[in-house]
PDB file of N, CA and C in Angstrom:
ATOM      1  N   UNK A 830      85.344  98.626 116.830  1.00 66.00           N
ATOM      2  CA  UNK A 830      85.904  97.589 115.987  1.00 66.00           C
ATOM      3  C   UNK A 830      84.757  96.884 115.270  1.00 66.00           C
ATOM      4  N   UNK A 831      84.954  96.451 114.141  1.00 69.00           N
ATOM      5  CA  UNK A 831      84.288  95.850 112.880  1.00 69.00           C
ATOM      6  C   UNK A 831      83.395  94.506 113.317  1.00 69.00           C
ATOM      7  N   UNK A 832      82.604  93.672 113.444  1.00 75.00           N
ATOM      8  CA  UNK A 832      82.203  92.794 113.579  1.00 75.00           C
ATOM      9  C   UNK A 832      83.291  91.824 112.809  1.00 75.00           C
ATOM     10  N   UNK A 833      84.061  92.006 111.484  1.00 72.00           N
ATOM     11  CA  UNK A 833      84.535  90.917 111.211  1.00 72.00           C
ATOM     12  C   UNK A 833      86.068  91.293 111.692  1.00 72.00           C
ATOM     13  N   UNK A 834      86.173  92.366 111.970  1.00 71.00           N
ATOM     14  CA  UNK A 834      87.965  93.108 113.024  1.00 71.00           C
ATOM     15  C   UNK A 834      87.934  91.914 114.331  1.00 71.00           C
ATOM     16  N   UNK A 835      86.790  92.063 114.555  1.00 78.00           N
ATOM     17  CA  UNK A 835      86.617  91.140 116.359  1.00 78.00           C
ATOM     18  C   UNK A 835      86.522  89.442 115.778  1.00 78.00           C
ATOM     19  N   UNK A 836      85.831  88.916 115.143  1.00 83.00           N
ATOM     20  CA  UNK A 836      85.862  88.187 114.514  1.00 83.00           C
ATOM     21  C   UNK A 836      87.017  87.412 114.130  1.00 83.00           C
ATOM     22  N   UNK A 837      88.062  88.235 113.422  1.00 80.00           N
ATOM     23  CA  UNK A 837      89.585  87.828 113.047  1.00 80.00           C
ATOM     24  C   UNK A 837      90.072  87.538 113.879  1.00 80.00           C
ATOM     25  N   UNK A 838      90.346  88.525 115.316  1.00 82.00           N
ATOM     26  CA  UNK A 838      90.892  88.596 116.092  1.00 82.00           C
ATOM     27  C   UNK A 838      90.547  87.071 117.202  1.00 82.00           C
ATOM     28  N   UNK A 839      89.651  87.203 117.085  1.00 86.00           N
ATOM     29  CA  UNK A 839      88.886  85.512 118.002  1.00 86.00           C
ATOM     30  C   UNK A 839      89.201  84.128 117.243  1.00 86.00           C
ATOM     31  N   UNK A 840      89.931  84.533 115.800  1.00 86.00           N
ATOM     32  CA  UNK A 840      89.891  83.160 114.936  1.00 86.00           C
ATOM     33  C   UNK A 840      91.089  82.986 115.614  1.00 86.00           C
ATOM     34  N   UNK A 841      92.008  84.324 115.028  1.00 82.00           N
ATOM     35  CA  UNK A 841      93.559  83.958 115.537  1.00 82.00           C
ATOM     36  C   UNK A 841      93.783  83.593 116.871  1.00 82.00           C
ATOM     37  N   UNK A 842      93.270  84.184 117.838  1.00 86.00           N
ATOM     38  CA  UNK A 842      93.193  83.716 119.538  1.00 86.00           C
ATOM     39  C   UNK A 842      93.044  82.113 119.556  1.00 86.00           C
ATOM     40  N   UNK A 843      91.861  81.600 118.929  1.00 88.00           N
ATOM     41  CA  UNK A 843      91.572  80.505 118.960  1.00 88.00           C
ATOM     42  C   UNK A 843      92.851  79.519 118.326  1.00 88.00           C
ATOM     43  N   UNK A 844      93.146  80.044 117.111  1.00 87.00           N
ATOM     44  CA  UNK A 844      94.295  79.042 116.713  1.00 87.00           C
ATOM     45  C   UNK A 844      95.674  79.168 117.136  1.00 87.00           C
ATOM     46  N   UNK A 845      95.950  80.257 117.848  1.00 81.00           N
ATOM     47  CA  UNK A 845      96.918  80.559 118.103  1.00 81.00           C
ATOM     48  C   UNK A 845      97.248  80.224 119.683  1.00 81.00           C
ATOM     49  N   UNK A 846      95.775  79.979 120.053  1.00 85.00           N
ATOM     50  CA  UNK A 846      96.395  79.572 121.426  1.00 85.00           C
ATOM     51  C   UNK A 846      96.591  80.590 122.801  1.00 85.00           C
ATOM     52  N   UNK A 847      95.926  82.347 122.393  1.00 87.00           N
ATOM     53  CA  UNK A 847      95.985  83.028 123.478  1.00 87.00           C
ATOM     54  C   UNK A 847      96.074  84.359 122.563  1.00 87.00           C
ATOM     55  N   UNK A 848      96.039  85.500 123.571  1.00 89.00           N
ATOM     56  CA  UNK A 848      95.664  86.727 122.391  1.00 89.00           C
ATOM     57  C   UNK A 848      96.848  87.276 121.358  1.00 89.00           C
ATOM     58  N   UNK A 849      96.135  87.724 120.220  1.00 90.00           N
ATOM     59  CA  UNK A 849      97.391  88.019 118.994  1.00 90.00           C
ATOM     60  C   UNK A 849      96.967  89.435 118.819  1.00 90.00           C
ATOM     61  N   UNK A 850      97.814  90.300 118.476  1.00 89.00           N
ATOM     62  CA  UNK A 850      97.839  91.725 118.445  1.00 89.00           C
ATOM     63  C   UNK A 850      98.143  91.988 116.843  1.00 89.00           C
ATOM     64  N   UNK A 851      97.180  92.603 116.448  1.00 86.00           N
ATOM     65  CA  UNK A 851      96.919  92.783 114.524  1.00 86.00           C
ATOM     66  C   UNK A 851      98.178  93.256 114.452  1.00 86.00           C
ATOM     67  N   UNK A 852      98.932  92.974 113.076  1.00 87.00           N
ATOM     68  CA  UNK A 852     100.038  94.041 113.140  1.00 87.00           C
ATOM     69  C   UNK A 852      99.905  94.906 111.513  1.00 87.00           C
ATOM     70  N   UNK A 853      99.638  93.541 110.436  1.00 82.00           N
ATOM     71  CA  UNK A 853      99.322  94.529 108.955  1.00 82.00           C
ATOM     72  C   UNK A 853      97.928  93.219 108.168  1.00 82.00           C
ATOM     73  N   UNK A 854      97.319  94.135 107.432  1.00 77.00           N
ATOM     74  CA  UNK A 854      96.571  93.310 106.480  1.00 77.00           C
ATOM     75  C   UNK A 854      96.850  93.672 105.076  1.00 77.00           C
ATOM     76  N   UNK A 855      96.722  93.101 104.113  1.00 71.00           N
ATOM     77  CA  UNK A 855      97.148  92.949 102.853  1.00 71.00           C
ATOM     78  C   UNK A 855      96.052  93.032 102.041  1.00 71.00           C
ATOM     79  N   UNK A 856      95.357  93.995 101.460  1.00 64.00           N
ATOM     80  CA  UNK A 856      94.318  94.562 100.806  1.00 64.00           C
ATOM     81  C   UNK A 856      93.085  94.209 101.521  1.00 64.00           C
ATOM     82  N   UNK A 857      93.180  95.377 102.205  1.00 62.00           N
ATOM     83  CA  UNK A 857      91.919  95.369 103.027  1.00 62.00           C
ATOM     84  C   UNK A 857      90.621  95.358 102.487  1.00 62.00           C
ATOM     85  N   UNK A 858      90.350  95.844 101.437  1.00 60.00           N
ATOM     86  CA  UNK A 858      89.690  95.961 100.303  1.00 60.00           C
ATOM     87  C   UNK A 858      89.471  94.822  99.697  1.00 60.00           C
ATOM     88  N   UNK A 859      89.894  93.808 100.006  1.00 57.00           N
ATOM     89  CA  UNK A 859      89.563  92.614  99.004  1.00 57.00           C
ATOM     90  C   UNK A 859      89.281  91.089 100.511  1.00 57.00           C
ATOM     91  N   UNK A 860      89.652  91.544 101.702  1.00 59.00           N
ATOM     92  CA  UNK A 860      89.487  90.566 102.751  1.00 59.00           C
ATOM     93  C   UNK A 860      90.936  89.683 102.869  1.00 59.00           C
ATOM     94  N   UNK A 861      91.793  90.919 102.272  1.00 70.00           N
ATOM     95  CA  UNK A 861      93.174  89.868 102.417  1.00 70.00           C
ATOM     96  C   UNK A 861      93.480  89.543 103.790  1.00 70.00           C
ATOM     97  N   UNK A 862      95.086  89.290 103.391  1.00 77.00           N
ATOM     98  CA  UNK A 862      95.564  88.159 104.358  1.00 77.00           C
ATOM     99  C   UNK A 862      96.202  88.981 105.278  1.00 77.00           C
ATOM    100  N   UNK A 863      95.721  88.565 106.893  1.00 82.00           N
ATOM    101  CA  UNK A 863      96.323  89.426 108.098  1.00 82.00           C
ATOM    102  C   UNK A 863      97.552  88.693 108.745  1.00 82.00           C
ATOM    103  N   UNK A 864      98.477  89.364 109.417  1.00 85.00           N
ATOM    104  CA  UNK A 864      99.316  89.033 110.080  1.00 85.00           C
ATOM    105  C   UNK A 864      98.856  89.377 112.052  1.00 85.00           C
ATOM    106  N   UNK A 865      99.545  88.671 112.780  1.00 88.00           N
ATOM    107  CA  UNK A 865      99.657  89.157 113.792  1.00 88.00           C
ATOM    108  C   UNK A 865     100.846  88.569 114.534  1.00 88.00           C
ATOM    109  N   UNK A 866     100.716  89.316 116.128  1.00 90.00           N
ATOM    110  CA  UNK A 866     102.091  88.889 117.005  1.00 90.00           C
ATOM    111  C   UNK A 866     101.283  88.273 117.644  1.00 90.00           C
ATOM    112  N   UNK A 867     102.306  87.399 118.239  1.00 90.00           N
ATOM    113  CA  UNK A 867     101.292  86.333 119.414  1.00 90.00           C
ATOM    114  C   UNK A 867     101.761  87.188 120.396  1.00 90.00           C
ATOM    115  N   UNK A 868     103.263  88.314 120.748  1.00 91.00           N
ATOM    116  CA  UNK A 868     103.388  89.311 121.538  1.00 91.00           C
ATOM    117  C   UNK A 868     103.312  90.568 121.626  1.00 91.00           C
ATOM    118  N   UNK A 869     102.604  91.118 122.623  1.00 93.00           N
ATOM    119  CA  UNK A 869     102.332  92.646 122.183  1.00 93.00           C
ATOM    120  C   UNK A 869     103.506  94.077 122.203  1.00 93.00           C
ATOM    121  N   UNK A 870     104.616  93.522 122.748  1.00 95.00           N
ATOM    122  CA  UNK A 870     106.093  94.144 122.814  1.00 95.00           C
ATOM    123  C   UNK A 870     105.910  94.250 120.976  1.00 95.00           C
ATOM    124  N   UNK A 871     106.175  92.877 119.967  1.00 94.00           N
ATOM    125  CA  UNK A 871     106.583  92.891 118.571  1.00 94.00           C
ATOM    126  C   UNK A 871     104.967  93.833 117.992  1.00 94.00           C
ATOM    127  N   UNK A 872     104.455  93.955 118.043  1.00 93.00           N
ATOM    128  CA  UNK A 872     103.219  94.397 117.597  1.00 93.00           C
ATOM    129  C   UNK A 872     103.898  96.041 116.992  1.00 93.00           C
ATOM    130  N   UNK A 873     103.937  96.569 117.383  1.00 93.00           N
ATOM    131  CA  UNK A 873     104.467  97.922 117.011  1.00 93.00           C
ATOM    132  C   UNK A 873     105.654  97.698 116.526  1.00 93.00           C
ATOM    133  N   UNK A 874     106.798  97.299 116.608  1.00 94.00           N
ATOM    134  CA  UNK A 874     107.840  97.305 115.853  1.00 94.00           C
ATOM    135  C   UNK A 874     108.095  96.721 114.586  1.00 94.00           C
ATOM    136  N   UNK A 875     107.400  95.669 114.386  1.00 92.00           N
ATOM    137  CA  UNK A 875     106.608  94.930 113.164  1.00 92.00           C
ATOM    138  C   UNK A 875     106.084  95.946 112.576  1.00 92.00           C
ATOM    139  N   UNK A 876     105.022  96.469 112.998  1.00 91.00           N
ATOM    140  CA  UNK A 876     103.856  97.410 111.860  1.00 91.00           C
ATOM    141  C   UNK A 876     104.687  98.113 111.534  1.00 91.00           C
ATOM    142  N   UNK A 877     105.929  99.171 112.066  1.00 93.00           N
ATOM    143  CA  UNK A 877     105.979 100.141 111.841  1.00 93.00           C
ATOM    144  C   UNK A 877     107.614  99.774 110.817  1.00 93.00           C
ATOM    145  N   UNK A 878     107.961  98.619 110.899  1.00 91.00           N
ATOM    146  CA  UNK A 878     109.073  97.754 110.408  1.00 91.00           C
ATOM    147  C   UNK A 878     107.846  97.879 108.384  1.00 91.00           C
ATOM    148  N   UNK A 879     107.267  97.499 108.870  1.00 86.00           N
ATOM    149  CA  UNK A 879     106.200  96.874 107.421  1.00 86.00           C
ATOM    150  C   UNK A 879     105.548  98.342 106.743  1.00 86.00           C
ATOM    151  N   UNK A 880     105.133  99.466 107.075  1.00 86.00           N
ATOM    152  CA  UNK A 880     105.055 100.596 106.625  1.00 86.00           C
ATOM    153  C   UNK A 880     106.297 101.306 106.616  1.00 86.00           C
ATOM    154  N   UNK A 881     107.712 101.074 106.750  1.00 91.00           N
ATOM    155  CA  UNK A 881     108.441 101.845 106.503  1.00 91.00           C
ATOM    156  C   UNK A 881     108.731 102.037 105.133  1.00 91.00           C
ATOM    157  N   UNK A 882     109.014 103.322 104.224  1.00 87.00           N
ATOM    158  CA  UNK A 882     109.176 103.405 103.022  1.00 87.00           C
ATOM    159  C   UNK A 882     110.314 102.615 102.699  1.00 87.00           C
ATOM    160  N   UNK A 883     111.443 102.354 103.027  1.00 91.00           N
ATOM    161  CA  UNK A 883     112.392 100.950 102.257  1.00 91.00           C
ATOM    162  C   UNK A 883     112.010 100.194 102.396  1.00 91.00           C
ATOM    163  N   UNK A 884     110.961  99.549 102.923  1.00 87.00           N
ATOM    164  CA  UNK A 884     110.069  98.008 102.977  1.00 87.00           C
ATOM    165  C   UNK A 884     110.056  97.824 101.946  1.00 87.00           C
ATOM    166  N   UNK A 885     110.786  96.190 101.596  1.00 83.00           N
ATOM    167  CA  UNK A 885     109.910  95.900 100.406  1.00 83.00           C
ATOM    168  C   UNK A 885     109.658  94.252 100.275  1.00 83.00           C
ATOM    169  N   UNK A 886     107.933  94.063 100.493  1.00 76.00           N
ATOM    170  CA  UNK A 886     107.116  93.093 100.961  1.00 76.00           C
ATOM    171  C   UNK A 886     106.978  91.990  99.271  1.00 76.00           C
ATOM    172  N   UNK A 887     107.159  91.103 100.255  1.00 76.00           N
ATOM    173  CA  UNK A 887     107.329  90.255  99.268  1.00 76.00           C
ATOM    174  C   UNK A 887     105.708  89.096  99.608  1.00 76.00           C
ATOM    175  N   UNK A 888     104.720  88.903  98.874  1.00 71.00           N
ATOM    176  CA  UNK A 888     103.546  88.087  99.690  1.00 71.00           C
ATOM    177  C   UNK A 888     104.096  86.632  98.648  1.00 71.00           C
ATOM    178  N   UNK A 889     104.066  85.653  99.319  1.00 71.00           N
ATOM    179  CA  UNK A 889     103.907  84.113  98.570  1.00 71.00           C
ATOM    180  C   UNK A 889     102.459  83.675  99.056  1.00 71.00           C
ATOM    181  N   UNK A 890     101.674  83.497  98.096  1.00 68.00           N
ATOM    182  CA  UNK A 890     100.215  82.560  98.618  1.00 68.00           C
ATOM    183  C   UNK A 890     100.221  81.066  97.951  1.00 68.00           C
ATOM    184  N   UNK A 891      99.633  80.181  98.650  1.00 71.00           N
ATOM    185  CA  UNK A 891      99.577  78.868  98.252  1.00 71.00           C
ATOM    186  C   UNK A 891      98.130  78.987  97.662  1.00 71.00           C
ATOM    187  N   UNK A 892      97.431  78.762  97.039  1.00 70.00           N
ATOM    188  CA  UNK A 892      95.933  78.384  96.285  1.00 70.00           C
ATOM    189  C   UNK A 892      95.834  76.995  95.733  1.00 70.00           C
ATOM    190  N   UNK A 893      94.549  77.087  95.498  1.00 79.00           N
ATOM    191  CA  UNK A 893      94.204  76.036  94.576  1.00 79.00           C
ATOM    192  C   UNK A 893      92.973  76.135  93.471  1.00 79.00           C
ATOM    193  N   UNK A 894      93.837  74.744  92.650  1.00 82.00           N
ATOM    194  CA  UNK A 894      92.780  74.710  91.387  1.00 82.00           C
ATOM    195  C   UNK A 894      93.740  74.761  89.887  1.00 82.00           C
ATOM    196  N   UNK A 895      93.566  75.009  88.832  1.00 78.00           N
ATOM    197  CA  UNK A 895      94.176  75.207  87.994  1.00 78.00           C
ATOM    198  C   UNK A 895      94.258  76.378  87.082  1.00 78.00           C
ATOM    199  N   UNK A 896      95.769  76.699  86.663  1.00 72.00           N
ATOM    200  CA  UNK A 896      95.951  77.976  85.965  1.00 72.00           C
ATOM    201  C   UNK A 896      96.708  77.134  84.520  1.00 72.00           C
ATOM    202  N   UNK A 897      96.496  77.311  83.174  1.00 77.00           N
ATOM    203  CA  UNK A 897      96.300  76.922  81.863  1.00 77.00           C
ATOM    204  C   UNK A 897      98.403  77.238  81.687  1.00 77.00           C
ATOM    205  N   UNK A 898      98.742  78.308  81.987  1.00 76.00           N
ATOM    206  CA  UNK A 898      99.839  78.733  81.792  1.00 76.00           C
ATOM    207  C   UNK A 898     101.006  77.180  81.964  1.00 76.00           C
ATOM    208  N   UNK A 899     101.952  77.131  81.258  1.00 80.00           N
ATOM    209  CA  UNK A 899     103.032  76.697  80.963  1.00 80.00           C
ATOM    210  C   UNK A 899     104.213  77.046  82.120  1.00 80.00           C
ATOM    211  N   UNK A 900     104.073  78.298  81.573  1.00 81.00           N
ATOM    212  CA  UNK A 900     105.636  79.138  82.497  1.00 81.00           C
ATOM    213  C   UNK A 900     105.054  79.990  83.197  1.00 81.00           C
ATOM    214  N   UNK A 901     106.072  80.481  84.349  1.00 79.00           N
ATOM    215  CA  UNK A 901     105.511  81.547  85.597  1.00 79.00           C
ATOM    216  C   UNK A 901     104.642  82.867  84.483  1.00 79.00           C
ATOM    217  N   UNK A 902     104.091  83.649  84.950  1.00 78.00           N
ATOM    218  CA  UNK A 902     102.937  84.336  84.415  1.00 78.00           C
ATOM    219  C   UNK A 902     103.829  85.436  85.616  1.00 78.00           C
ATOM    220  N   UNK A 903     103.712  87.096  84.936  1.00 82.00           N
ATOM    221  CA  UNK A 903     104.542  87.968  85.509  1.00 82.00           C
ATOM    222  C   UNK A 903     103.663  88.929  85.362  1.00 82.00           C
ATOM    223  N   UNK A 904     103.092  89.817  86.092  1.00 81.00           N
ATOM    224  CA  UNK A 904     102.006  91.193  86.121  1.00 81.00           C
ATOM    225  C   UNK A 904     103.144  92.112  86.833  1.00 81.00           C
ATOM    226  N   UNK A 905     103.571  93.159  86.346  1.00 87.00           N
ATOM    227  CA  UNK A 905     103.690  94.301  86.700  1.00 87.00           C
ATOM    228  C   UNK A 905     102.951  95.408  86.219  1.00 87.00           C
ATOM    229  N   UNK A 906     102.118  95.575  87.344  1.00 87.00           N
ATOM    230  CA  UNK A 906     100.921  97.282  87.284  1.00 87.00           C
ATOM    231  C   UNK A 906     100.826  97.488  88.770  1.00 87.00           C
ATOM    232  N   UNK A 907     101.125  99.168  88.467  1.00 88.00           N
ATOM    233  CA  UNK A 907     100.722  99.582  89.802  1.00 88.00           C
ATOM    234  C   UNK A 907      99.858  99.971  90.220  1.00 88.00           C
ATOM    235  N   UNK A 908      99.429  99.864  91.827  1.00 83.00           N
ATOM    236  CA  UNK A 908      98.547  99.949  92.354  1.00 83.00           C
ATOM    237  C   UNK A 908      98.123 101.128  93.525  1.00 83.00           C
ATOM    238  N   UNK A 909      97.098 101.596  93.062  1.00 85.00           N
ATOM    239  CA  UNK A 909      96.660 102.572  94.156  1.00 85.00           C
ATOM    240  C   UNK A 909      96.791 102.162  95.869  1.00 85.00           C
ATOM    241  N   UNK A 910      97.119 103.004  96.763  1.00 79.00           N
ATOM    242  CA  UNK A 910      97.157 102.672  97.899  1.00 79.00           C
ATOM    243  C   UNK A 910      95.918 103.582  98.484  1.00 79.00           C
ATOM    244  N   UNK A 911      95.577 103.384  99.825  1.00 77.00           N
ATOM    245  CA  UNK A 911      94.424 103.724 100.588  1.00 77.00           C
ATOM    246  C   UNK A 911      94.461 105.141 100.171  1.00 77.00           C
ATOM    247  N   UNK A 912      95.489 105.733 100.108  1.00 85.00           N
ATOM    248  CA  UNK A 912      95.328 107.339  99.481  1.00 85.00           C
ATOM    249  C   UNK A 912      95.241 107.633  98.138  1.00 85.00           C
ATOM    250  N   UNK A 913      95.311 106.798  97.259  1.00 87.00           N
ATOM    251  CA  UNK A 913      95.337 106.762  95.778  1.00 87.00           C
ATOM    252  C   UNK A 913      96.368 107.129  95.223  1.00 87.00           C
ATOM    253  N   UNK A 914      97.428 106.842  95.752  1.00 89.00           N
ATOM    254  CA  UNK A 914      98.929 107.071  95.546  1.00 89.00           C
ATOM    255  C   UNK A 914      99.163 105.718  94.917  1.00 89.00           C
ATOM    256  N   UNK A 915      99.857 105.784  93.443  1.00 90.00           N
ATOM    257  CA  UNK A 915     100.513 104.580  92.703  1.00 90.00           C
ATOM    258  C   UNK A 915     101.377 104.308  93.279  1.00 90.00           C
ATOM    259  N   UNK A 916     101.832 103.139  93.629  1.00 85.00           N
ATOM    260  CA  UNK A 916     102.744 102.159  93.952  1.00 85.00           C
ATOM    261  C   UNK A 916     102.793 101.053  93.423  1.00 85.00           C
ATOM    262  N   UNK A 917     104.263 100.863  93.433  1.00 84.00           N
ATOM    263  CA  UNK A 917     105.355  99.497  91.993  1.00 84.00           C
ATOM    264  C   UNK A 917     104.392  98.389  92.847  1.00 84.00           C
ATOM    265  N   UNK A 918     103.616  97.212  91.854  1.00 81.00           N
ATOM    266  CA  UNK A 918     103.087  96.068  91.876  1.00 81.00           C
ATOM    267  C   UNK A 918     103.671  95.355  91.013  1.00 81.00           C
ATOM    268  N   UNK A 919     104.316  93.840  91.785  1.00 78.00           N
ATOM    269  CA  UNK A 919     104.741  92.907  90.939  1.00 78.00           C
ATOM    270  C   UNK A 919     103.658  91.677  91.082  1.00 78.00           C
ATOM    271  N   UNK A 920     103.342  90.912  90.332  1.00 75.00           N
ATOM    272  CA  UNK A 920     103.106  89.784  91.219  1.00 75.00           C
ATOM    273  C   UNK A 920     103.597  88.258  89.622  1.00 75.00           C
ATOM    274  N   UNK A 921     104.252  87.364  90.699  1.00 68.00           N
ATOM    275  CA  UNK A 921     104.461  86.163  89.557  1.00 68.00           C
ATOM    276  C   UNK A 921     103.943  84.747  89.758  1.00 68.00           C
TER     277      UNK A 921
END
């Protein structure tokens, strides 16, 4: 495991209050945003709930700072996955 895999895993322990079992991360490639179970029963049924091909993941992020735009701002392009397979990208 990764120095920053063990790392994650010790943040979430810490805030979570006892051990959390990874279940998906969200562009691994960029240091996105991880999920976990605080139980290790949901750990597998989750992941495999979240890679199923009718999944369809919806991410909301909170940020900050300012964006110039008026009205919601809409990107649809798709995106390569770990295999370089295109897949439908929305984001608004």
């Amino acid at each position: 495991m990764s120095r920053k895999a063990t790392a994650a895993l010790q943040r979430g322990r810490d805030q979570g209050g006892g051990r959390v079992y990874p279940i998906h991360r969200l562009d691994r490639n960029a240091s996105g945003c991880l999920l976990f179970a605080k139980e290790q029963e949901w750990a597998g049924p989750l992941h495999a709930c979240l890679m199923a091909a009718e999944t369809t993941k919806t991410y909301v992020a909170l940020v900050r700072g300012h964006f110039s735009a008026e009205e919601p701002v809409q990107i649809d392009r798709p995106m390569k996955d770990d295999n370089g397979i295109l897949k439908t990208a929305s984001s608004v």
